[in-house]
Amino acid sequence: SRLMDCKKDVFYRFMNHPEIDWRKLLYHLNLQLWLKIRVRSGHKSENTCLIVDDTDYPKTGRHTENIGRVYSHVQNRCILGFKALFLAITDGKSQLILDFAILGEKGRNGNFGMSVKELKERFTKKRKEEAPLQERIKEYSQKKTDLMIDMIRRAIKRGIKFRYVLADSWFANKEIIRFIHSRHMKCDYLGMIKIGEKGKTTYIFERKCLTAPALIKLLVKRGQKKYSRKLHCYYITADATFADTPVRLFFVRRSKNGVWNGLITTDTALDFFEAYRIYSQRWALEVVFKECKGLLGLGKCQANNFASQISATSLTALQYNILSVVKRFTAYETMGKLFEDVSKDSLELSITDRIWSALQEVVIAIATLFGLNDEDIYDAIINRSEEMNHICDIYKLKLAS
């Protein structure tokens, strides 16, 4: 109020404005921030990765525009709200949110988990067809895999260069593998795959179509299972064909009787240890979600207008990106080469470095002891930190006694 002679309604109208192209604005500022990072000596282009992941947007109001029920993998139940799909970029030190889409899940009945009465009571508003918001509304009901391809295509079009695309098992399908492999720039896909005992996805290995469990059984019988002392796990490497594309598969488990997990990459020259280290960077986006939700209010907007949901997420992304660049220059890197050697030992570890340290110590210990998946342990460390701290406190008290 000291700066502007207006009331809060002015800002609400600004957030609700359908003519503002928030995606274009977000990219315009992100390219400037990324340019500042690229010109620094600490940036290495070969470490640059795109990360794709989604998160929950829980809501309380049933009258919000396009509101519906989505399945939350964190709570293991359906909740009222949205899903938000994000595309981020990282070079191992800084993470920037490049793009996002807010979407819903139609469900089996195609009603987004809502009753007829609830659908009628949702907020609606007529807008011009050429308004930028209309593109966002169309994305609401699209498939995540299609949106992922559109996001990556936009990033490439705007000159974003990267080496790997990192994603979880949800996005490991034929269309995405073909899309990444067909790019003219040198880039590859690296992500998790589903292995379950009843898995239907097949890979061509030695001219035979085999599922992941069948392929593991065959390679174990041939004695190709190895043990990594660095990661304290058993692993198998196999070169196969998927979606008419040469791929390399990595199968890993912590103990002799543990559950097998899988990685797939279109980079057939990548070894197991390097693939595991690079893929661990995917969890940097989970850390971004946690920090944005806890400190910057990501997904907390309760406005009925769908335009406000888009604008609130865009502003949060801009806030985080600016803070991320500032953090990099003040904590991870020195401001000049003159003081680089002096302050090398005093610089903080970046998020990805801390995740890799957690993999080497905590994750390996818990996975080996309880026979759990690394993905589940990462989720507990990042998204359930309070419970993990409680367990650590009990352990410290036990040692003290």
Coordinates of C-alpha atoms in Angstrom, one line a residue, residues 207-401:
R207 CA 16.0 -61.8 -31.7
K208 CA 13.6 -62.9 -29.0
C209 CA 10.8 -60.9 -27.3
L210 CA 11.3 -61.1 -23.6
T211 CA 9.7 -59.4 -20.6
A212 CA 12.0 -57.9 -17.9
P213 CA 11.5 -60.8 -15.5
A214 CA 12.2 -63.4 -18.2
L215 CA 15.3 -61.5 -19.3
I216 CA 16.6 -61.3 -15.7
K217 CA 16.0 -65.1 -15.3
L218 CA 17.9 -65.8 -18.5
L219 CA 20.9 -63.6 -17.7
V220 CA 21.2 -64.9 -14.1
K221 CA 21.2 -68.4 -15.4
R222 CA 24.1 -67.4 -17.7
G223 CA 26.0 -66.1 -14.8
Q224 CA 26.0 -62.4 -15.9
K225 CA 24.9 -61.1 -12.4
K226 CA 27.7 -59.0 -10.9
Y227 CA 28.3 -57.3 -7.5
S228 CA 29.2 -53.6 -7.1
R229 CA 31.3 -52.8 -4.1
K230 CA 30.7 -49.1 -4.6
L231 CA 26.9 -49.4 -4.4
H232 CA 26.7 -52.6 -2.4
C233 CA 24.2 -54.2 -4.8
Y234 CA 23.9 -56.9 -7.5
Y235 CA 23.4 -55.7 -11.0
I236 CA 22.9 -57.0 -14.6
T237 CA 23.6 -55.2 -17.8
A238 CA 21.9 -56.1 -21.1
D239 CA 21.8 -54.5 -24.5
A240 CA 18.4 -54.9 -26.2
T241 CA 16.0 -53.2 -28.6
F242 CA 12.9 -51.3 -27.5
A243 CA 10.6 -49.3 -29.7
D244 CA 13.0 -50.0 -32.7
T245 CA 15.7 -48.2 -30.7
P246 CA 18.9 -49.8 -29.3
V247 CA 18.8 -49.5 -25.5
R248 CA 20.8 -50.6 -22.5
L249 CA 19.0 -52.1 -19.5
F250 CA 20.3 -52.2 -16.0
F251 CA 18.7 -54.5 -13.4
V252 CA 19.7 -54.0 -9.8
R253 CA 18.8 -55.4 -6.4
R254 CA 20.3 -54.9 -2.9
S255 CA 20.3 -58.4 -1.6
K256 CA 20.3 -61.9 -3.0
N257 CA 16.6 -62.3 -2.3
G258 CA 15.6 -58.7 -2.8
V259 CA 13.3 -57.2 -5.5
W260 CA 14.8 -56.3 -8.9
N261 CA 14.6 -52.7 -10.1
G262 CA 15.4 -51.6 -13.6
L263 CA 16.9 -48.6 -15.6
I264 CA 16.7 -48.0 -19.3
T265 CA 18.8 -45.7 -21.4
T266 CA 19.3 -45.0 -25.0
D267 CA 23.0 -44.3 -24.3
T268 CA 24.4 -47.8 -25.0
A269 CA 27.9 -46.7 -23.9
L270 CA 26.9 -45.8 -20.4
D271 CA 28.1 -48.1 -17.6
F272 CA 26.0 -49.1 -14.6
F273 CA 27.7 -46.9 -11.9
E274 CA 27.6 -43.7 -14.1
A275 CA 24.0 -44.4 -15.0
Y276 CA 23.0 -44.8 -11.4
R277 CA 24.9 -41.6 -10.4
I278 CA 23.2 -39.6 -13.2
Y279 CA 19.7 -40.9 -12.4
S280 CA 20.0 -39.9 -8.8
Q281 CA 19.8 -36.3 -10.0
R282 CA 16.1 -36.9 -10.7
W283 CA 15.4 -36.7 -7.0
A284 CA 16.6 -33.0 -7.1
L285 CA 13.1 -32.2 -8.5
E286 CA 11.5 -33.8 -5.5
V287 CA 13.5 -31.6 -3.3
V288 CA 12.4 -28.6 -5.4
F289 CA 8.7 -29.6 -4.8
K290 CA 9.3 -29.9 -1.0
E291 CA 11.0 -26.5 -0.7
C292 CA 8.5 -24.8 -3.0
K293 CA 5.5 -26.2 -1.1
G294 CA 7.0 -25.5 2.4
L295 CA 8.6 -22.1 1.8
L296 CA 7.0 -20.5 -1.3
G297 CA 3.4 -21.8 -1.2
L298 CA 3.4 -24.0 -4.3
G299 CA 0.0 -25.4 -5.0
K300 CA -1.6 -23.5 -2.1
C301 CA -3.6 -21.1 -4.2
Q302 CA -7.3 -21.6 -3.4
A303 CA -8.8 -19.2 -6.0
N304 CA -11.7 -20.6 -8.1
N305 CA -10.4 -19.2 -11.4
F306 CA -8.1 -21.6 -13.2
A307 CA -6.1 -18.7 -14.5
S308 CA -5.1 -17.9 -10.9
Q309 CA -3.8 -21.5 -10.5
I310 CA -1.5 -21.0 -13.5
S311 CA -0.3 -17.6 -12.5
A312 CA 0.4 -18.6 -8.9
T313 CA 2.5 -21.6 -10.0
S314 CA 4.3 -19.4 -12.5
L315 CA 5.2 -16.8 -9.9
T316 CA 6.4 -19.5 -7.5
A317 CA 8.6 -21.0 -10.2
L318 CA 10.1 -17.6 -10.9
Q319 CA 10.8 -17.1 -7.2
Y320 CA 12.4 -20.4 -6.8
N321 CA 14.6 -20.0 -10.0
I322 CA 15.9 -16.6 -8.9
L323 CA 16.6 -17.9 -5.4
S324 CA 18.3 -21.0 -6.9
V325 CA 20.7 -18.8 -8.9
V326 CA 21.5 -16.6 -5.9
K327 CA 22.1 -19.7 -3.8
R328 CA 24.5 -21.1 -6.4
F329 CA 26.6 -17.9 -6.6
T330 CA 26.8 -17.5 -2.8
A331 CA 27.1 -21.1 -1.5
Y332 CA 28.1 -23.5 -4.3
E333 CA 30.5 -21.3 -6.4
T334 CA 32.9 -18.5 -5.7
M335 CA 32.4 -15.1 -7.4
G336 CA 35.8 -15.1 -9.1
K337 CA 38.7 -17.4 -9.9
L338 CA 40.9 -15.4 -7.5
F339 CA 39.2 -16.9 -4.4
E340 CA 38.3 -20.3 -5.9
D341 CA 41.1 -22.3 -4.2
V342 CA 40.8 -20.4 -0.9
S343 CA 37.1 -21.1 -0.5
K344 CA 36.9 -24.5 -2.1
D345 CA 36.7 -26.4 1.2
S346 CA 34.1 -24.0 2.7
L347 CA 31.5 -24.2 -0.1
E348 CA 28.3 -26.1 0.5
L349 CA 27.3 -29.3 -1.2
S350 CA 24.7 -28.9 -3.9
I351 CA 21.3 -30.7 -3.7
T352 CA 22.5 -33.4 -6.1
D353 CA 25.7 -33.9 -4.2
R354 CA 23.8 -34.4 -1.0
I355 CA 21.4 -36.9 -2.7
W356 CA 24.4 -38.9 -4.0
S357 CA 25.9 -38.9 -0.5
A358 CA 22.5 -40.1 0.9
L359 CA 22.6 -42.9 -1.7
Q360 CA 26.0 -44.0 -0.7
E361 CA 25.2 -44.1 3.0
V362 CA 21.6 -44.1 4.2
V363 CA 19.9 -45.6 1.2
I364 CA 22.3 -48.5 0.9
A365 CA 22.1 -49.3 4.6
I366 CA 18.3 -49.2 4.8
A367 CA 17.8 -51.1 1.5
T368 CA 20.2 -53.8 2.5
L369 CA 18.8 -54.2 6.0
F370 CA 15.0 -54.2 5.1
G371 CA 15.1 -55.3 1.5
L372 CA 13.3 -52.1 0.3
N373 CA 13.5 -50.3 -3.1
D374 CA 15.8 -47.3 -3.4
E375 CA 12.8 -45.3 -4.8
D376 CA 10.8 -45.9 -1.7
I377 CA 13.7 -44.9 0.6
Y378 CA 14.3 -41.7 -1.4
D379 CA 10.6 -40.8 -1.1
A380 CA 10.8 -41.3 2.7
I381 CA 13.9 -39.2 3.1
I382 CA 12.6 -36.3 1.0
N383 CA 8.9 -36.3 1.5
R384 CA 8.7 -37.7 5.0
S385 CA 11.7 -36.1 6.6
E386 CA 9.9 -35.6 9.9
E387 CA 9.4 -39.3 10.4
M388 CA 13.0 -40.0 9.3
N389 CA 14.4 -37.4 11.8
H390 CA 12.3 -39.1 14.5
I391 CA 14.0 -42.5 13.7
C392 CA 17.4 -40.9 13.7
D393 CA 16.8 -39.4 17.1
I394 CA 15.8 -42.8 18.5
Y395 CA 19.0 -44.2 17.1
K396 CA 21.1 -41.5 18.7
L397 CA 19.4 -42.0 22.1
K398 CA 20.1 -45.7 21.7
L399 CA 23.8 -45.0 21.1
A400 CA 23.9 -42.6 24.0
S401 CA 22.4 -45.1 26.4

